[in-house]
């Protein structure tokens, strides 16, 4: 139909003035453009969806870097967040406790005044303050020191705990005896250093001695001793046991002999004192009495004491022999040495540290004997040198004192060997075959005769040449006689034709054995090996060289160090047993 | 021990390591015994499964007769049975805190149950029941908030305290078979509908985002727990498609190896592999970046596998089939379980590295990829290869005998996408 126009509708309204306002409004509206149709539901939804999709894609795209990193990573450890549970110290959990009673409050007040720790924390406030004052490095060092000290303390504590639990009687007896001896030694030393303290110590020792005298423990008066006494007549063991007890008593009741230098000059040396002194090396022994340099044996030792004394005795003997060794110089027979300088230098040579011998030394006496032996030997050689020095350069083979025992092992000295005359030995150039046959069959001669005509080298070269020729690609002969020229028996095709139809192949790659005249390397393809080899370049690789390199690098422990092996064979994914692997979240990155 | 690493003293590195790699590959096949056990007890086919978020040894399963069973994997026993629905249990999901779980069934209800067993004398009662008007076919719970989503007629997003959905998202008039929340960007949802499309939704903006239409229907989808924008869809055309959410026009990868419809897919928690369950009676493990499977598990007794799950410590695979059994498998068939001594571990790592280094050599590849297959699957594979070859030949011939440019080259990835709808 016809289009409806607004002005036509407004016509009846015109004369009436009450609707004037309405008319004006309608005129105004007429001038404005029409509003667009609202989108249909689908269109609106589509717009919303697109916008939402773009926004969401962007948000999700934040993970792109993380994902790429994870994909390229050499190793991934799951679960991603590994929290190590820390133990909260008890002080923190129990900090809610407060002092209630007046006594507690007083005490805590005192503690707080002096800044003492109330809850026994790991570090007192003073320690905390001092730590903060230090620099980081110092703090670290201090902490390390404290750690070490604590560790050492823990070791000592553990050791003490272990020792406390030992119940063996023998051990305790031995321990007690050694302690007693130690105390006496210390006392002696203390005497020299601090007389007053020594006096106090002396009193203590006197106390101990008094205690032993007062008690009737080791006097063989008890029940056990009486029972053993009955059997002692017949039993050696019982007798020995009783004697041990008495000896013990004697030892414990010994008086400590005090030598005070200034005071008590006229003191009688003592009634029946058996001086117990630290064994010292008597001075002035010199070279005249070399056996005096050894350790004098203890007068008060019982039978059982020998066992223990062996060990310290042996130690001392070794120490002494070492001393002797260090102070002496290996002997130099000055047979052919002309200059004194050479002699002096030879004297200053290295010292013998170990002397190997075939016989074992097991007892103290053997040790001493050994030490004295060596000393005597060295001294005699010293004497010898001393005698020879002022110009005598004659060797003295037999110049040994008669004192020396016959069965002596002499040390081999380097100089003696080196400066000795060389003995001429008959050495044949070729190994001489012992001829046992009388006919004189010369085997070598026979062999040389048999293979006289065999030139091995030339043969080999010929063989190599043949192999090379066989390996060369053959030219393709397509020559057909008769086409464009005469052909027949006895007629050869023309040179032009031959040049045209004899197809030469491209030159073969150089042989691998061209630089090795004594080797033939077969270039033939080995089918059995080819079954194991890769025929085409696998997908991830782009160059043959890369692939070959990746195959050539060995992975095992035979070719790599331990650390390198671990790094090479590190697994790509590591998971922890029994742990749930949560999906990744923003906190993990 | 002081050693001399001079290579002259240790010659023949490549042949020696090659032999070790060969031996390692053979031994891997010798020790490949992935089947651990089966959980027996359901009286009808297993339809759906759910993992407990806090406990590795608990798994829930719902059967086609409405029964829900909770299993202890260490003892391989059922610890609780609930008659949850009349009809199928169509879907189930656990709450992120692990204290309750939800089930939906053919009786148009959504029920919430406590994870803890009821006390002595108490009856099995759901905490909460929601009666709906239509059948719900799937349910999934939000990973962080007290929100869950059901699908059936449309995708509904519910608040746990309410009996009517917070919002309903629709796009089209078809039924939706499954819905899944994104574990990383937790406001995103993906759903699969019966008119062959996959739709993505945004919960905050209460709007669908995009739709991609494939050749055939998608049965389920699963989001990658390590990569926020990646999800994999299990399709009826025997393939799985891995998509990047931002570029839906072409999938990142097409995974082809099944010979029948793929029914379920689940990702490993490391995000590098996923497992798929198929109507051909097998379970396959695929790496995310490869188009073919690295492992196939099958048993004579296992029939059509309906549902599959990968446990949260990435070590085991659970599959439920329609012959009422749930089977437990190892994810790495030749892995030694338990605590290993350091030398054992070092030897294992070395062997693994050697196998990787020499994987392209023919003998090693042949041994490493050899798997025994049941006759049905083997014959089907051959048949499908012939069919594919035939199609390819036809295309080549068409291209050869027609005007150049008239038969375009379509990449394999784009072949399976029909359209992307904004």
Short mmCIF file of C-alpha atoms in Angstrom, two decimals, chain A residues 30-308:
data_model
loop_
_atom_site.label_atom_id
_atom_site.label_comp_id
_atom_site.label_asym_id
_atom_site.label_seq_id
_atom_site.Cartn_x
_atom_site.Cartn_y
_atom_site.Cartn_z
CA UNK A 30 11.06 13.46 12.57
CA UNK A 31 14.35 15.21 12.00
CA UNK A 32 16.37 12.56 13.79
CA UNK A 33 17.54 9.49 11.92
CA UNK A 34 16.00 6.13 12.58
CA UNK A 35 17.57 3.86 15.20
CA UNK A 36 19.16 0.76 13.88
CA UNK A 37 17.44 -2.53 14.29
CA UNK A 38 18.75 -4.44 17.27
CA UNK A 39 20.72 -7.55 16.35
CA UNK A 40 19.01 -10.86 16.36
CA UNK A 41 19.73 -13.14 19.24
CA UNK A 42 22.18 -15.30 17.30
CA UNK A 43 24.09 -12.34 16.02
CA UNK A 44 24.35 -10.83 19.46
CA UNK A 45 25.54 -14.08 20.90
CA UNK A 46 28.09 -14.44 18.15
CA UNK A 47 29.54 -11.05 18.85
CA UNK A 48 29.79 -11.83 22.53
CA UNK A 49 31.38 -15.19 21.80
CA UNK A 50 34.00 -13.74 19.49
CA UNK A 51 35.01 -11.10 21.96
CA UNK A 52 35.15 -13.62 24.77
CA UNK A 53 37.19 -16.00 22.65
CA UNK A 54 39.75 -13.35 21.80
CA UNK A 55 40.07 -12.34 25.43
CA UNK A 56 40.36 -15.90 26.67
CA UNK A 57 42.90 -16.80 24.00
CA UNK A 58 45.07 -13.95 25.12
CA UNK A 59 44.84 -15.00 28.75
CA UNK A 60 45.62 -18.58 27.96
CA UNK A 61 48.46 -17.44 25.69
CA UNK A 62 50.33 -16.21 28.77
CA UNK A 63 51.40 -19.81 29.28
CA UNK A 64 53.13 -20.02 25.90
CA UNK A 65 56.63 -19.34 27.21
CA UNK A 66 56.29 -21.75 30.07
CA UNK A 67 55.01 -24.49 27.82
CA UNK A 68 57.82 -24.03 25.31
CA UNK A 69 60.37 -24.05 28.09
CA UNK A 70 58.99 -27.29 29.48
CA UNK A 71 58.94 -28.90 26.06
CA UNK A 72 62.56 -28.01 25.39
CA UNK A 73 63.82 -28.81 28.88
CA UNK A 74 66.40 -31.56 29.19
CA UNK A 75 65.03 -32.80 32.45
CA UNK A 76 61.80 -32.26 34.34
CA UNK A 77 61.36 -33.09 37.98
CA UNK A 78 57.89 -33.89 39.28
CA UNK A 79 56.17 -32.86 41.49
CA UNK A 80 57.01 -29.30 40.44
CA UNK A 81 56.70 -27.82 43.87
CA UNK A 82 58.78 -29.76 46.31
CA UNK A 83 58.33 -28.32 49.72
CA UNK A 84 60.66 -29.67 52.33
CA UNK A 85 58.74 -29.82 55.58
CA UNK A 86 60.59 -27.78 58.18
CA UNK A 87 60.34 -28.69 61.79
CA UNK A 88 59.03 -25.81 63.85
CA UNK A 89 61.09 -25.56 67.00
CA UNK A 90 59.21 -26.29 70.16
CA UNK A 91 59.96 -22.85 71.55
CA UNK A 92 57.78 -21.25 68.93
CA UNK A 93 54.87 -23.55 69.51
CA UNK A 94 55.08 -23.27 73.26
CA UNK A 95 55.49 -19.51 73.32
CA UNK A 96 52.00 -18.96 74.64
CA UNK A 97 52.99 -20.04 78.12
CA UNK A 98 53.15 -17.29 80.71
CA UNK A 99 54.48 -17.04 84.26
CA UNK A 100 51.72 -17.18 86.85
CA UNK A 101 52.96 -17.65 90.39
CA UNK A 102 54.91 -14.87 92.13
CA UNK A 103 58.02 -17.04 92.31
CA UNK A 104 57.95 -17.62 88.58
CA UNK A 105 57.39 -13.96 87.96
CA UNK A 106 60.33 -13.00 90.13
CA UNK A 107 62.61 -15.41 88.36
CA UNK A 108 61.51 -14.31 84.96
CA UNK A 109 61.90 -10.73 85.95
CA UNK A 110 65.50 -11.39 86.89
CA UNK A 111 66.13 -13.26 83.68
CA UNK A 112 64.61 -10.52 81.61
CA UNK A 113 66.70 -7.90 83.34
CA UNK A 114 69.90 -9.55 82.37
CA UNK A 115 68.54 -10.56 78.99
CA UNK A 116 68.95 -14.21 79.75
CA UNK A 117 67.02 -16.57 77.57
CA UNK A 118 63.83 -17.77 79.20
CA UNK A 119 62.82 -20.44 76.76
CA UNK A 120 66.22 -21.76 75.82
CA UNK A 121 66.23 -20.73 72.19
CA UNK A 122 68.91 -21.72 69.77
CA UNK A 123 70.51 -18.31 70.05
CA UNK A 124 70.33 -16.07 73.11
CA UNK A 125 69.57 -12.38 72.51
CA UNK A 126 73.19 -11.57 73.12
CA UNK A 127 74.24 -14.05 70.53
CA UNK A 128 71.66 -12.70 68.13
CA UNK A 129 72.92 -9.16 68.69
CA UNK A 130 76.49 -10.19 68.22
CA UNK A 131 75.64 -12.07 65.04
CA UNK A 132 73.88 -9.05 63.64
CA UNK A 133 76.90 -6.92 64.44
CA UNK A 134 79.15 -9.22 62.46
CA UNK A 135 79.31 -9.17 58.72
CA UNK A 136 77.96 -12.06 56.72
CA UNK A 137 81.33 -13.65 56.23
CA UNK A 138 82.23 -13.48 59.85
CA UNK A 139 78.88 -14.80 60.79
CA UNK A 140 79.38 -17.70 58.47
CA UNK A 141 82.79 -18.42 59.86
CA UNK A 142 81.54 -18.19 63.38
CA UNK A 143 78.67 -20.49 62.62
CA UNK A 144 81.02 -22.98 61.04
CA UNK A 145 83.22 -22.85 64.11
CA UNK A 146 80.30 -23.38 66.40
CA UNK A 147 79.14 -26.28 64.29
CA UNK A 148 82.55 -27.85 64.43
CA UNK A 149 82.76 -27.36 68.16
CA UNK A 150 79.37 -28.91 68.62
CA UNK A 151 80.30 -31.82 66.39
CA UNK A 152 83.50 -32.43 68.33
CA UNK A 153 81.60 -32.24 71.56
CA UNK A 154 79.12 -34.76 70.32
CA UNK A 155 81.93 -37.12 69.39
CA UNK A 156 83.47 -36.81 72.81
CA UNK A 157 80.15 -37.38 74.44
CA UNK A 158 79.51 -40.45 72.34
CA UNK A 159 82.95 -41.78 73.17
CA UNK A 160 82.47 -41.19 76.86
CA UNK A 161 79.10 -42.90 76.77
CA UNK A 162 80.64 -45.89 75.09
CA UNK A 163 83.49 -46.11 77.53
CA UNK A 164 81.19 -45.82 80.49
CA UNK A 165 79.42 -48.98 79.48
CA UNK A 166 82.49 -51.19 79.43
CA UNK A 167 82.25 -53.79 82.20
CA UNK A 168 85.30 -55.95 81.62
CA UNK A 169 87.40 -56.24 84.75
CA UNK A 170 90.69 -56.62 82.95
CA UNK A 171 90.09 -53.43 81.03
CA UNK A 172 89.37 -51.52 84.19
CA UNK A 173 92.42 -52.88 85.95
CA UNK A 174 94.64 -51.88 83.08
CA UNK A 175 92.98 -48.50 82.88
CA UNK A 176 93.50 -47.86 86.54
CA UNK A 177 97.16 -48.78 86.41
CA UNK A 178 97.82 -46.60 83.39
CA UNK A 179 95.96 -43.72 85.02
CA UNK A 180 98.03 -44.05 88.12
CA UNK A 181 101.25 -43.98 86.15
CA UNK A 182 100.05 -41.02 84.17
CA UNK A 183 99.26 -39.18 87.38
CA UNK A 184 102.70 -39.79 88.73
CA UNK A 185 104.35 -38.57 85.55
CA UNK A 186 102.26 -35.47 85.56
CA UNK A 187 103.18 -34.94 89.11
CA UNK A 188 106.83 -35.05 88.26
CA UNK A 189 106.37 -32.50 85.52
CA UNK A 190 104.27 -30.38 87.77
CA UNK A 191 107.01 -30.41 90.31
CA UNK A 192 109.35 -28.72 87.93
CA UNK A 193 106.88 -26.18 86.67
CA UNK A 194 104.68 -25.18 89.56
CA UNK A 195 105.87 -26.16 93.09
CA UNK A 196 102.79 -24.98 94.94
CA UNK A 197 100.43 -26.88 92.77
CA UNK A 198 102.83 -29.76 93.12
CA UNK A 199 102.46 -29.62 96.85
CA UNK A 200 98.69 -29.71 96.57
CA UNK A 201 98.92 -32.65 94.23
CA UNK A 202 101.31 -34.35 96.58
CA UNK A 203 98.77 -34.06 99.31
CA UNK A 204 96.19 -35.64 97.09
CA UNK A 205 98.49 -38.49 96.29
CA UNK A 206 99.21 -38.94 99.95
CA UNK A 207 95.49 -39.15 100.53
CA UNK A 208 95.18 -41.93 98.03
CA UNK A 209 98.05 -43.76 99.56
CA UNK A 210 96.52 -43.38 102.98
CA UNK A 211 93.28 -44.78 101.72
CA UNK A 212 95.00 -47.84 100.39
CA UNK A 213 96.87 -48.41 103.61
CA UNK A 214 93.71 -48.00 105.64
CA UNK A 215 91.70 -50.45 103.59
CA UNK A 216 92.46 -54.10 103.89
CA UNK A 217 91.50 -54.85 100.34
CA UNK A 218 94.65 -56.22 98.78
CA UNK A 219 96.13 -57.86 101.85
CA UNK A 220 94.82 -61.33 101.15
CA UNK A 221 92.70 -61.34 104.25
CA UNK A 222 89.24 -61.81 102.79
CA UNK A 223 87.17 -64.90 102.20
CA UNK A 224 88.45 -65.44 98.68
CA UNK A 225 92.05 -65.06 99.69
CA UNK A 226 91.67 -67.54 102.52
CA UNK A 227 90.06 -70.10 100.23
CA UNK A 228 92.81 -69.64 97.68
CA UNK A 229 95.49 -69.88 100.31
CA UNK A 230 94.41 -73.44 101.09
CA UNK A 231 94.81 -74.43 97.46
CA UNK A 232 97.92 -72.35 96.84
CA UNK A 233 100.16 -75.13 98.08
CA UNK A 234 99.29 -77.28 95.12
CA UNK A 235 98.01 -74.82 92.50
CA UNK A 236 100.36 -72.50 90.70
CA UNK A 237 97.54 -70.32 89.47
CA UNK A 238 96.22 -69.69 92.94
CA UNK A 239 99.66 -68.80 94.15
CA UNK A 240 100.12 -66.40 91.32
CA UNK A 241 96.79 -64.75 91.99
CA UNK A 242 97.64 -64.14 95.63
CA UNK A 243 101.00 -62.73 94.70
CA UNK A 244 99.32 -60.39 92.27
CA UNK A 245 97.14 -59.03 95.00
CA UNK A 246 100.07 -58.35 97.26
CA UNK A 247 102.04 -56.75 94.50
CA UNK A 248 99.13 -54.50 93.84
CA UNK A 249 99.02 -53.42 97.42
CA UNK A 250 102.71 -52.68 97.36
CA UNK A 251 102.34 -50.57 94.26
CA UNK A 252 99.49 -48.56 95.63
CA UNK A 253 101.21 -47.88 98.92
CA UNK A 254 104.37 -46.53 97.35
CA UNK A 255 105.45 -43.19 98.58
CA UNK A 256 105.93 -40.52 95.98
CA UNK A 257 109.52 -39.36 96.15
CA UNK A 258 109.71 -35.60 95.90
CA UNK A 259 113.02 -34.03 94.92
CA UNK A 260 112.94 -30.39 95.86
CA UNK A 261 116.17 -28.71 94.69
CA UNK A 262 116.66 -25.88 97.26
CA UNK A 263 114.71 -26.98 100.30
CA UNK A 264 115.55 -30.03 102.31
CA UNK A 265 119.21 -30.37 101.51
CA UNK A 266 119.97 -32.64 104.38
CA UNK A 267 117.04 -34.88 104.08
CA UNK A 268 117.93 -38.49 104.25
CA UNK A 269 117.39 -40.05 100.91
CA UNK A 270 114.62 -42.25 102.30
CA UNK A 271 114.35 -45.54 104.16
CA UNK A 272 113.08 -47.91 101.71
CA UNK A 273 112.07 -45.66 98.94
CA UNK A 274 111.97 -46.96 95.49
CA UNK A 275 112.18 -43.86 93.36
CA UNK A 276 109.75 -43.80 90.56
CA UNK A 277 111.09 -41.42 87.99
CA UNK A 278 110.46 -40.85 84.35
CA UNK A 279 113.07 -42.72 82.40
CA UNK A 280 115.45 -40.24 80.78
CA UNK A 281 118.15 -40.79 78.31
CA UNK A 282 121.33 -40.55 80.39
CA UNK A 283 123.41 -37.74 79.02
CA UNK A 284 127.02 -38.14 78.34
CA UNK A 285 126.54 -41.59 76.88
CA UNK A 286 128.31 -40.46 73.79
CA UNK A 287 129.71 -42.91 71.38
CA UNK A 288 131.67 -44.79 73.96
CA UNK A 289 128.70 -46.71 75.35
CA UNK A 290 126.25 -46.95 72.54
CA UNK A 291 124.15 -49.56 74.37
CA UNK A 292 123.34 -46.96 77.04
CA UNK A 293 121.27 -45.00 74.59
CA UNK A 294 118.53 -47.61 74.93
CA UNK A 295 115.70 -47.49 77.46
CA UNK A 296 116.50 -48.70 80.98
CA UNK A 297 113.98 -51.32 82.14
CA UNK A 298 111.55 -50.51 84.98
CA UNK A 299 112.54 -51.93 88.38
CA UNK A 300 109.00 -52.12 89.79
CA UNK A 301 107.36 -53.96 86.97
CA UNK A 302 105.51 -57.11 87.73
CA UNK A 303 105.08 -60.00 85.37
CA UNK A 304 101.90 -58.79 83.89
CA UNK A 305 103.32 -55.35 83.37
CA UNK A 306 105.69 -56.61 80.70
CA UNK A 307 102.91 -57.13 78.25
CA UNK A 308 101.89 -53.50 78.31
#
